[in-house]
Structure formats: structure tokens, C-alpha cells
Amino acid sequence: MNRATLTLLALLLICSLSLVAAQQRARKLFVAQERAQIEERKLNQDFLRLEYEQRNLSKSARIRDVARNQLRMSPISPERTLYLKEAK
Amino acid sequence: MRPVGFSTTPNLVLRLPMWRSRLMLFLLFFVFMMLLLRAFWIQGPGNEFYEAKGVRGTQRELELPASRGKILDRNGQVIATSLEAKSVIAYNDTVPDDLSADKVKKLASLLKMSEAELRKKLKEERKQVFLKRQVEPAIAQQIKQLEIPGIGLNNEYRRFYPEGEAMAHVVGFTNVEDRGQEGMELSREKELAGHPGQRRVVVDRLGRVVEEMAILQLPQNGKDLNLSIDSKIQYLAYNAVKDAVEKHHAKAGGAVVLDTQTGEILALANYPSYNPNDRKNLTGEQLRNRVLTDTFEPGSTMKPLTVAIALEKGSVKPETNMVIGAKYLVGPKPITDTHLYGNLTVSEIIQKSSNIGTAKIAMNSLSSEEMWDFYTAVGLGQAPKIGFPGAVGGTVHPFKKWMPTDQARIAFGYGISASLFQVARAYTVFARDGELVPLTIERSPNFKSGTRVLSAKTAIEMRAMLETVTEPGGTAIKAQAEGFRVGGKTGTAHKLVGKGYGNKYRAYFAGLAPISAPRIVVAVMIDEPTNGSHYGGDVAAPVFSTIVSETLNTLNVLPDNKMKQMVLQDKNPEEVRTANLQTQQVVLKR
């Protein structure tokens, strides 16, 4: 075997090893991406849930109830409202 | 003599025939050739079967979930949203028969069913049984922690409606499969529905996804839908109708609020209603969207339309004097009024709601064709095209079939039918100086130009007449709204029972506000009020008043009328003085 053959053999070996390593890395990254996607979906769902809860807490029925019963407020009416006109 | 060695004695020489070794050689060669061929076959042309087997072991097709679009009100508030939920499935051939009583008890309590019921489900013949659908994720997690073999969880979505009863008829609801069944959920199913995708992946020995081969189909989330409804106005309209129905022991009620500038439907309320979050009660009468699907004889709410045609034609003026009298005979049955009037002006005919007066105007100065043309032009007899399931058009018979008695009665709203929504739409003509506005239930806050059906002069004259209805001497003083000039028309229609009119009524009020620059049209209907008066002016007008003042406040519309100090009247003078001082300070600070 001459030197050229040996060099080529070594190169082949390095290439094969790096291919295996690259594949391994690709899989790892893919798994990480999958995990991130699941996390993204979960966060999305959490957002929707929080948005729903916020809506539930801020809906007219609840505000009216709290304002009337807990804060003892009465509805606004035009006779107690001041309407300010912009000066021309 | 040749010496013969021990080992080479000729007697011991084995003479094997050559063909035997050749045969062996050939056989060995043949077998190896066969193996080689087989190996070639397996790896070459005949490898489909093995490849499929390999793929089955390592590749899977997974669904990419897609969610249903949200429904939002005009301010971007959520009125329908899909949240992830789980369905609990039992694979009955895997669930052990000797499952501990403790686990069964825990599972039953988590699923909110009795132990007996759960055991019955677990013993069913079918391999796969849904124990419960649309379970909340937190409870599903607890079920998972019980680690019962053969109990699995599947992903699905559940629809939530934060506004509940108040918005039920507008939004509708979906079924367990997340498909629209009623309301906007049904009519906009195509846009709202999500389409799940699919992908092919490689899994490892433990079933974990390690590589994605291909996305077979991209998932498509449903589009969000922005409605023109304002949840605040909807809520207050719903409550006003509900209170009136309860107060008057009525069968049902409905109200619609329209924005005259943009043609948007701000509220569409019905009572009785249902809670779309609770799947048990999603059947029966309560599902009816009466504002759009029930037609009725509009009664006196038609009078302004009839008078408007005569005004437009120039046959009468608001101040034209007319002889009314006790009876007006057209056909076999005389037309009468609730009160006896001698002479009335055209404006007073509207203010007092005189049947005879309206019938006389129609018979003396209008042809049936002119009336039919106008009623059709303002949308009567045609289903409104707002993309709502079940919206009806009512009936306006062809004018050629009208007998004189029909013409006289149609003039004041009998022998014709329309939904409350159609009446409200027709009234936009008065609010918009003679233009009929195209209506929409989707948010589109730009000014819309309409179709002209009356001159602006006639519309303004009609508005002035409608205002007199709510003033002293009119039929609907209770329609007055604090701070705003309002106008409208009452209606009290006998309900058709079988072939004739029974002792049941419908009370209406349709009107607009503020009169100086109309912003909203509101129509209210209370069906079969039984407690106290059944007149539109007593039953429906107060609902109109509440809805108008609260809606205009919500929309920040400037009052166009003087205000009385009504609320502070009951307080002692010192309190009033302090309150006035405080308000003055507010002005100064600004």
C-alpha cells in the first residue's frame, strides 16, 4: 500500500465518523425542535385559557354584579354626567 | 520385486470414482448460487415486502392539530373560544378485570359518574369505549396519574362561551365534534373550522419521534370571526328584555339594536335563552332566535311606512286635517280605533296610532302597487341577507291579489308579516334621511351609503311625527330616554290563533334616537304579556327607553335633550349641593 492509499483510507474513515456524528446531531436538534413545538402549543393553549379567564372576569354580568353589590355603585345617567365640548 | 511399504500397500488404496467429488462440488456450488440469488432477490427486485415491514416498525403518520377560530365582538372581546380538552377512552381488552376497588372509585369520582356506571362501561363488549369526552386538562392529568392500564387520553377541543345566555342566539354552539350547530357557529362553519394536517415521522423503539420524513398536509387553523355585536350593549339589551318578560309574565321577548351609520347590528337579544356551555339543554323552544326567525303581523309599527308613502307622493302633509269618526267601513268588518277621534292631522294619526286615519290615507291617496313597491323596497317580504341561519322574509302578498279590505288593513299592519329584524331595518329609512342601509353582523365600522327610497324631506317630517309619539299625548311616553330625544312607534298586534284572532297579543316598539342626528334604531318585541297592560306603549316602550339611554351612553353620544335631576331628587339638599360642587370641580380641573 502506498502513501496515497493510506491517506484516502484515513479520509474515508474521518468522513464516515463525521457523517455518523452529524446524523446524531441532527436527531438531537430534531428532538429539541419537537420539544419546543410541543411547548409552543402548550403556551398557546395557556394563552387562550388565560384570555378566556380574563374575559370571564371582565364580562359585563360580573362587573355589574360586583359594582352593584360589592361597591354599591349605581348606573351612570346623563343627568349626572358632564359633557365637555372642545373649544373651537 | 518392488518393495512395498506399510503405508502404501496397494490393497489400502481407495479408488473413489471421480464423478462423486465432481457432484459434491457442483452441489455446493449450486446451493451457494441459490443463496446468492435469494440474497440478490431480497435486496433487489423483491424487497417491497421487507421494506414495508421495516417502515411499519419505524414510521408513523401523525396528525398535526388545527384549532377552530375564535369569535370576537366589535371590541375584540372573546365570545367563543376553543380550549384543549381530553377524551377518556377505555380499551376494554387491556383493562384488567381485577382492577382495585380503590382505583375504580377514584376514577369514577374524577369522571363525575357513579361507580356502577363506570363498571358497566368497563364491561362493555366493544373494544374501545368513551368514558367521558371533553374532560378538563387538570382532571385528565389526575386520571393519567392513576396509571390504570388500558385507560387512554385523546386530544380534542372544547368550545367555551364566556357571555353565556346573553349572547347565545347570536353565537350559537358547536357539537362534541366541534362542528357548528346554530347561530354564527353554523353559518360561518367553513371559515371557523380548522383543518388538521398530517406528517410522516420515524419513531424509535420507545415510540418517540426522532425524525420527520415528510409533511403530507399542512394544518390550517380556523379564521377568527369579528362580529359587529357589542357585548356590553348585547348584555344590557338582553337584561332589559329579560326583565320585561319576567315583569309582564310574557312568553318571550326580543330586541335588536342597529347602528344607522355603519349598518352594523350592535345587539340581537332573545329571551328565553340557554347556556351554550351546558350541553344538556341544547334543544327546544329556547333555541329559537325570535328576532330573525319569527314573523308576525307588525301592527301599528307599519303605520309610519304607509304615511311616508303618502307624504312622499305629496298627497298629504303632516298638518293635513282628516275626519276620523267612529268607524270606517271597508269590506265586511268595519275598521275601528281604541278611542273615538273627531278630526286628526296626519301627524296626530301617527301620534295617537289611529287605524281609521291610516286606512283612510291608504285608500284615498295610495294605490296597492305603490304600497307594495315601498314595502318591498324597505326589505319586507325578503329574508335579510346577513348570513344568519333560519332568517325569514315574512309575507307580503302580490298587490294584484289585494282586495280593498286587504289594502286598508295592510296599511296598519294586518294581513302582512315580518320579523322584528325586518321592522328595525325598515326604520333605518327614517334614521338615514330616506336611505335603506345594508346591514351586517360582521364588524365593518365605516360609514355605509344606502339605497334611497324616500326623500330626505319626507324622512325628516316622519322623524318629527315619530317624536310626537313619545311626547305627552302620544301612545308611548314611557319610551322617553333621559337626555335624548327619541322617536318611534308602538305596536300591539292581536296574535293569530288558528284561523282567527284570539285573546293573545304581541307588544312592540320600534324607534330611533337621538332624533336630532339618529345614531341607533331599536326594535323591541314582547310576546304574550299577561300581567297588566298588553299595549306596546306600556310593555315594549320602557324596554326601548332603557336600551336607548344605556346604548347611547355606551357609544358616547352627546345628549340632545334637557336633563332633569332625577337621581339626586331623592337625596337631601346638602348632598345635592356637594354633588354639584364636585362636578364643577371636575370641569375646572380639566
Short mmCIF file of C-alpha atoms in Angstrom, two decimals, chain B residues 137-436:
data_model
loop_
_atom_site.label_atom_id
_atom_site.label_comp_id
_atom_site.label_asym_id
_atom_site.label_seq_id
_atom_site.Cartn_x
_atom_site.Cartn_y
_atom_site.Cartn_z
CA PRO B 137 -56.80 19.03 31.23
CA ALA B 138 -56.22 19.24 35.00
CA ILE B 139 -58.61 16.35 35.67
CA ALA B 140 -57.16 14.41 32.72
CA GLN B 141 -53.72 14.74 34.32
CA GLN B 142 -55.03 13.24 37.57
CA ILE B 143 -56.59 10.36 35.62
CA LYS B 144 -53.23 9.75 33.94
CA GLN B 145 -51.54 9.63 37.34
CA LEU B 146 -53.81 6.77 38.43
CA GLU B 147 -51.83 4.66 35.90
CA ILE B 148 -54.63 2.28 35.09
CA PRO B 149 -53.64 0.03 32.17
CA GLY B 150 -55.97 0.36 29.18
CA ILE B 151 -57.24 3.84 30.10
CA GLY B 152 -56.07 6.32 27.48
CA LEU B 153 -56.45 10.03 26.80
CA ASN B 154 -57.11 11.61 23.42
CA ASN B 155 -56.71 15.27 22.49
CA GLU B 156 -59.75 17.24 21.46
CA TYR B 157 -61.15 20.75 21.77
CA ARG B 158 -64.00 22.15 23.76
CA ARG B 159 -65.81 25.37 22.94
CA PHE B 160 -66.37 27.96 25.68
CA TYR B 161 -68.77 30.89 25.59
CA PRO B 162 -67.96 33.45 28.30
CA GLU B 163 -71.09 35.56 27.64
CA GLY B 164 -73.41 32.61 28.24
CA GLU B 165 -77.15 33.24 27.85
CA ALA B 166 -76.89 36.88 26.77
CA MET B 167 -75.08 36.05 23.51
CA ALA B 168 -76.37 32.50 22.95
CA HIS B 169 -78.61 33.16 19.94
CA VAL B 170 -76.00 35.18 18.10
CA VAL B 171 -73.03 32.87 18.54
CA GLY B 172 -74.87 29.53 18.59
CA PHE B 173 -72.90 26.48 19.67
CA THR B 174 -70.90 23.51 18.39
CA ASN B 175 -71.35 19.78 18.93
CA VAL B 176 -68.89 17.36 20.58
CA GLU B 177 -67.05 17.06 17.25
CA ASP B 178 -66.51 20.85 17.31
CA ARG B 179 -68.83 21.48 14.37
CA GLY B 180 -71.22 24.45 14.35
CA GLN B 181 -74.86 23.64 15.09
CA GLU B 182 -76.55 27.02 15.49
CA GLY B 183 -76.02 30.74 15.05
CA MET B 184 -72.75 32.11 13.70
CA GLU B 185 -71.01 28.85 14.61
CA LEU B 186 -73.18 27.17 11.97
CA SER B 187 -73.39 29.88 9.33
CA ARG B 188 -69.62 30.56 9.32
CA GLU B 189 -68.60 26.92 9.82
CA LYS B 190 -66.41 26.96 6.70
CA GLU B 191 -64.22 29.84 7.86
CA LEU B 192 -64.18 28.93 11.55
CA ALA B 193 -63.36 25.23 11.19
CA GLY B 194 -59.71 24.19 11.36
CA HIS B 195 -58.33 21.50 9.07
CA PRO B 196 -55.82 19.17 10.74
CA GLY B 197 -52.65 18.30 8.82
CA GLN B 198 -50.65 15.09 8.64
CA ARG B 199 -46.97 14.21 8.73
CA ARG B 200 -44.86 11.09 8.43
CA VAL B 201 -42.24 10.57 11.11
CA VAL B 202 -39.65 8.00 12.18
CA VAL B 203 -40.05 6.72 15.72
CA ASP B 204 -37.60 4.89 17.91
CA ARG B 205 -38.15 1.68 19.88
CA LEU B 206 -39.99 3.62 22.61
CA GLY B 207 -42.27 5.38 20.19
CA ARG B 208 -40.52 8.75 20.40
CA VAL B 209 -40.39 10.81 17.24
CA VAL B 210 -36.78 11.02 16.06
CA GLU B 211 -37.08 12.26 12.53
CA GLU B 212 -39.62 13.85 10.27
CA MET B 213 -39.85 12.27 6.84
CA ALA B 214 -42.45 14.48 5.22
CA ILE B 215 -45.36 16.80 5.90
CA LEU B 216 -48.19 15.20 3.99
CA GLN B 217 -50.60 18.03 4.64
CA LEU B 218 -50.14 21.36 6.36
CA PRO B 219 -52.58 22.06 9.21
CA GLN B 220 -54.89 25.05 8.73
CA ASN B 221 -56.21 26.85 11.78
CA GLY B 222 -59.73 28.27 11.52
CA LYS B 223 -60.04 32.01 10.94
CA ASP B 224 -61.16 34.31 13.75
CA LEU B 225 -64.51 35.99 13.22
CA ASN B 226 -65.12 39.60 14.24
CA LEU B 227 -68.76 40.34 14.85
CA SER B 228 -70.42 43.73 14.86
CA ILE B 229 -72.11 42.91 18.17
CA ASP B 230 -71.01 44.95 21.18
CA SER B 231 -71.09 42.60 24.17
CA LYS B 232 -71.94 45.46 26.56
CA ILE B 233 -74.94 46.59 24.50
CA GLN B 234 -75.94 42.99 23.91
CA TYR B 235 -75.85 42.32 27.64
CA LEU B 236 -77.91 45.36 28.55
CA ALA B 237 -80.44 44.65 25.77
CA TYR B 238 -80.74 41.05 26.92
CA ASN B 239 -81.28 42.13 30.52
CA ALA B 240 -83.86 44.76 29.56
CA VAL B 241 -85.83 42.16 27.57
CA LYS B 242 -85.49 39.56 30.29
CA ASP B 243 -86.71 41.95 33.00
CA ALA B 244 -89.71 42.96 30.88
CA VAL B 245 -90.64 39.34 30.08
CA GLU B 246 -90.48 38.45 33.77
CA LYS B 247 -92.34 41.57 34.89
CA HIS B 248 -95.20 41.12 32.45
CA HIS B 249 -95.30 37.31 32.74
CA ALA B 250 -94.78 37.14 28.99
CA LYS B 251 -93.95 34.10 26.90
CA ALA B 252 -90.89 35.52 25.20
CA GLY B 253 -89.20 38.70 24.04
CA GLY B 254 -86.61 40.04 21.68
CA ALA B 255 -84.75 43.21 20.82
CA VAL B 256 -82.44 44.39 18.08
CA VAL B 257 -80.14 47.42 18.06
CA LEU B 258 -78.76 48.72 14.75
CA ASP B 259 -76.10 51.33 14.10
CA THR B 260 -77.67 53.58 11.47
CA GLN B 261 -74.33 54.95 10.26
CA THR B 262 -72.46 51.70 9.64
CA GLY B 263 -75.35 49.27 9.23
CA GLU B 264 -73.85 47.09 11.94
CA ILE B 265 -76.02 45.01 14.24
CA LEU B 266 -74.97 46.09 17.73
CA ALA B 267 -77.22 43.74 19.65
CA LEU B 268 -79.64 40.95 18.90
CA ALA B 269 -81.21 39.69 22.11
CA ASN B 270 -83.74 36.94 22.73
CA TYR B 271 -85.39 35.63 25.86
CA PRO B 272 -85.88 32.82 26.91
CA SER B 273 -82.32 31.86 26.23
CA TYR B 274 -79.98 28.96 27.01
CA ASN B 275 -76.46 28.48 28.23
CA PRO B 276 -74.35 27.23 25.29
CA ASN B 277 -71.68 26.00 27.73
CA ASP B 278 -74.07 23.42 29.12
CA ARG B 279 -74.70 20.74 26.53
CA LYS B 280 -77.67 19.21 28.36
CA ASN B 281 -80.10 21.99 27.49
CA LEU B 282 -79.40 22.49 23.83
CA THR B 283 -82.84 21.59 22.48
CA GLY B 284 -86.33 23.02 22.29
CA GLU B 285 -88.04 26.39 22.05
CA GLN B 286 -85.32 28.34 23.80
CA LEU B 287 -83.00 27.87 20.81
CA ARG B 288 -85.26 29.97 18.59
CA ASN B 289 -83.79 33.25 17.51
CA ARG B 290 -87.16 35.00 17.57
CA VAL B 291 -85.85 38.33 16.29
CA LEU B 292 -84.92 36.72 12.97
CA THR B 293 -86.99 33.56 12.64
CA ASP B 294 -90.42 34.54 13.99
CA THR B 295 -92.68 36.50 11.73
CA PHE B 296 -95.71 38.34 12.96
CA GLU B 297 -98.22 40.94 11.83
CA PRO B 298 -96.33 44.14 12.54
CA GLY B 299 -99.49 46.03 13.50
CA SER B 300 -99.15 49.74 14.15
CA THR B 301 -95.39 49.74 13.55
CA MET B 302 -96.37 49.68 9.85
CA LYS B 303 -98.29 52.98 10.04
CA PRO B 304 -95.26 55.27 9.66
CA LEU B 305 -94.28 53.38 6.48
CA THR B 306 -97.74 53.85 4.95
CA VAL B 307 -97.91 57.52 5.90
CA ALA B 308 -94.40 58.05 4.49
CA ILE B 309 -95.55 56.89 1.03
CA ALA B 310 -98.41 59.40 1.06
CA LEU B 311 -96.08 62.19 2.24
CA GLU B 312 -93.55 61.35 -0.44
CA LYS B 313 -96.25 61.37 -3.09
CA GLY B 314 -97.40 64.76 -1.88
CA SER B 315 -100.96 63.57 -1.26
CA VAL B 316 -100.87 64.68 2.38
CA LYS B 317 -98.80 66.91 4.64
CA PRO B 318 -98.13 66.41 8.34
CA GLU B 319 -100.62 69.14 9.16
CA THR B 320 -103.38 67.94 6.77
CA ASN B 321 -106.59 67.59 8.72
CA MET B 322 -108.65 64.42 8.36
CA VAL B 323 -112.06 63.34 9.57
CA ILE B 324 -111.70 60.12 11.53
CA GLY B 325 -115.05 59.17 13.08
CA ALA B 326 -116.01 56.04 14.97
CA LYS B 327 -115.92 53.52 12.14
CA TYR B 328 -114.57 53.15 8.65
CA LEU B 329 -116.23 50.54 6.53
CA VAL B 330 -114.03 48.71 4.02
CA GLY B 331 -115.23 45.18 3.31
CA PRO B 332 -117.44 43.25 5.69
CA LYS B 333 -115.83 44.27 9.01
CA PRO B 334 -115.58 47.94 9.96
CA ILE B 335 -112.21 49.37 11.00
CA THR B 336 -112.25 50.93 14.46
CA ASP B 337 -109.92 52.76 16.86
CA THR B 338 -109.43 52.23 20.58
CA HIS B 339 -110.54 55.82 21.22
CA LEU B 340 -113.08 57.97 19.46
CA TYR B 341 -111.44 60.76 17.47
CA GLY B 342 -113.23 63.51 15.62
CA ASN B 343 -110.61 65.16 13.45
CA LEU B 344 -106.88 64.43 13.47
CA THR B 345 -103.97 65.80 11.49
CA VAL B 346 -101.73 63.27 9.71
CA SER B 347 -99.11 63.83 12.42
CA GLU B 348 -101.71 63.12 15.10
CA ILE B 349 -102.78 59.95 13.29
CA ILE B 350 -99.27 58.64 13.95
CA GLN B 351 -99.12 60.11 17.47
CA LYS B 352 -102.45 58.56 18.52
CA SER B 353 -101.97 55.45 16.34
CA SER B 354 -105.29 55.74 14.54
CA ASN B 355 -106.24 52.72 12.43
CA ILE B 356 -109.03 54.57 10.68
CA GLY B 357 -106.78 57.51 9.81
CA THR B 358 -104.06 55.30 8.33
CA ALA B 359 -106.57 53.21 6.39
CA LYS B 360 -108.19 56.39 5.01
CA ILE B 361 -104.83 57.77 3.88
CA ALA B 362 -104.08 54.48 2.12
CA MET B 363 -107.49 54.15 0.49
CA ASN B 364 -107.82 57.79 -0.54
CA SER B 365 -104.37 58.54 -1.85
CA LEU B 366 -102.37 55.35 -2.47
CA SER B 367 -102.63 52.51 -4.95
CA SER B 368 -101.92 48.98 -3.78
CA GLU B 369 -98.98 48.86 -6.22
CA GLU B 370 -97.39 51.96 -4.68
CA MET B 371 -97.73 50.43 -1.21
CA TRP B 372 -96.33 47.07 -2.32
CA ASP B 373 -93.40 48.77 -4.07
CA PHE B 374 -92.45 50.71 -0.95
CA TYR B 375 -92.84 47.82 1.50
CA THR B 376 -90.68 45.65 -0.76
CA ALA B 377 -88.13 48.45 -1.18
CA VAL B 378 -87.64 48.66 2.60
CA GLY B 379 -87.00 44.92 2.77
CA LEU B 380 -90.36 43.43 3.77
CA GLY B 381 -91.16 40.07 2.20
CA GLN B 382 -87.49 39.19 1.62
CA ALA B 383 -85.19 37.36 4.01
CA PRO B 384 -82.42 39.70 5.20
CA LYS B 385 -79.08 38.70 3.70
CA ILE B 386 -76.90 38.84 6.78
CA GLY B 387 -75.74 35.23 6.67
CA PHE B 388 -77.74 34.04 9.62
CA PRO B 389 -79.26 30.55 9.59
CA GLY B 390 -83.05 30.48 9.56
CA ALA B 391 -83.62 34.20 8.90
CA VAL B 392 -87.07 34.50 7.33
CA GLY B 393 -88.60 37.01 4.96
CA GLY B 394 -92.21 37.15 6.11
CA THR B 395 -95.05 37.61 3.64
CA VAL B 396 -96.21 40.50 1.53
CA HIS B 397 -98.79 39.08 -0.89
CA PRO B 398 -98.61 40.30 -4.52
CA PHE B 399 -100.58 43.57 -4.80
CA LYS B 400 -102.70 42.18 -7.62
CA LYS B 401 -104.31 39.82 -5.12
CA TRP B 402 -105.13 42.58 -2.65
CA MET B 403 -108.85 43.26 -2.14
CA PRO B 404 -109.73 46.79 -0.91
CA THR B 405 -110.19 45.35 2.59
CA ASP B 406 -106.67 43.89 2.40
CA GLN B 407 -105.19 47.20 1.32
CA ALA B 408 -106.88 49.04 4.19
CA ARG B 409 -105.69 46.53 6.78
CA ILE B 410 -102.18 46.11 5.40
CA ALA B 411 -101.86 49.90 5.77
CA PHE B 412 -101.92 49.49 9.54
CA GLY B 413 -100.04 46.23 9.72
CA TYR B 414 -102.51 43.35 9.43
CA GLY B 415 -102.53 40.78 6.61
CA ILE B 416 -98.76 41.13 6.21
CA SER B 417 -95.97 39.52 8.20
CA ALA B 418 -92.40 40.43 9.03
CA SER B 419 -89.71 39.63 11.57
CA LEU B 420 -88.69 42.15 14.22
CA PHE B 421 -85.38 42.45 12.42
CA GLN B 422 -87.11 43.48 9.18
CA VAL B 423 -89.15 46.14 11.01
CA ALA B 424 -85.96 47.55 12.55
CA ARG B 425 -84.30 47.57 9.15
CA ALA B 426 -87.24 49.39 7.57
CA TYR B 427 -86.94 52.10 10.26
CA THR B 428 -83.34 52.85 9.21
CA VAL B 429 -85.01 54.69 6.30
CA PHE B 430 -86.29 57.35 8.74
CA ALA B 431 -82.99 57.48 10.61
CA ARG B 432 -80.89 57.89 7.47
CA ASP B 433 -82.89 60.65 5.76
CA GLY B 434 -84.58 58.26 3.35
CA GLU B 435 -81.82 55.71 2.70
CA LEU B 436 -82.15 52.00 3.45
#
